[in-house]
XYZ file of C-alpha atoms in Angstrom:
65
model
C 114.483 130.522 120.479
C 115.320 126.879 120.977
C 114.718 124.088 118.316
C 113.851 120.714 119.493
C 113.906 117.421 117.603
C 111.066 115.289 116.905
C 111.890 112.695 119.520
C 112.171 115.416 122.154
C 108.666 116.616 121.137
C 107.310 113.167 121.412
C 108.634 112.799 124.916
C 107.492 116.138 125.916
C 103.759 115.510 124.666
C 103.878 111.779 125.616
C 102.770 110.689 122.167
C 104.308 108.333 119.523
C 105.869 109.859 116.211
C 102.932 108.580 114.343
C 100.488 110.467 116.586
C 102.664 113.475 116.439
C 102.369 113.539 112.705
C 98.613 112.859 112.826
C 98.420 115.929 115.111
C 100.491 118.083 112.689
C 98.196 117.290 109.830
C 94.709 117.404 111.559
C 94.865 119.972 114.206
C 96.420 123.421 115.154
C 99.606 121.636 116.471
C 102.633 123.718 115.450
C 104.298 122.743 112.264
C 107.846 121.507 112.043
C 110.503 123.565 110.571
C 113.107 121.920 108.173
C 116.613 122.145 109.338
C 118.155 120.704 106.327
C 117.725 117.519 104.184
C 115.334 115.151 105.815
C 115.845 116.688 109.355
C 112.989 118.581 111.112
C 112.454 120.284 114.334
C 110.040 122.168 116.379
C 110.271 125.653 118.019
C 109.967 124.651 121.845
C 108.237 127.950 122.808
C 105.374 126.874 120.180
C 105.169 123.340 121.674
C 104.875 124.896 125.187
C 102.217 127.433 124.112
C 100.202 124.651 122.550
C 100.430 122.592 125.780
C 99.295 125.479 127.779
C 96.352 125.951 125.452
C 95.287 122.522 125.843
C 95.318 122.693 129.618
C 93.452 125.978 129.519
C 90.733 124.220 127.376
C 90.626 121.384 129.806
C 90.017 123.700 132.751
C 87.309 125.484 130.825
C 85.605 122.170 130.104
C 85.824 121.137 133.698
C 84.241 124.298 134.903
C 81.291 123.960 132.550
C 80.440 120.427 134.271
């Protein structure tokens, strides 16, 4: 299990920090875990699973058209 920092998540999903926090609050995007004090991270396998889910939904939507 690998924990990645917020900037690494932003780079991976190609969104800004503001957009990342908006995703966390309004969607099923994986929630961060507190690493201590004001430091948070994300479980990389949860981020990867979310990305795969988004890709699968896109493929389903394209098949319907």
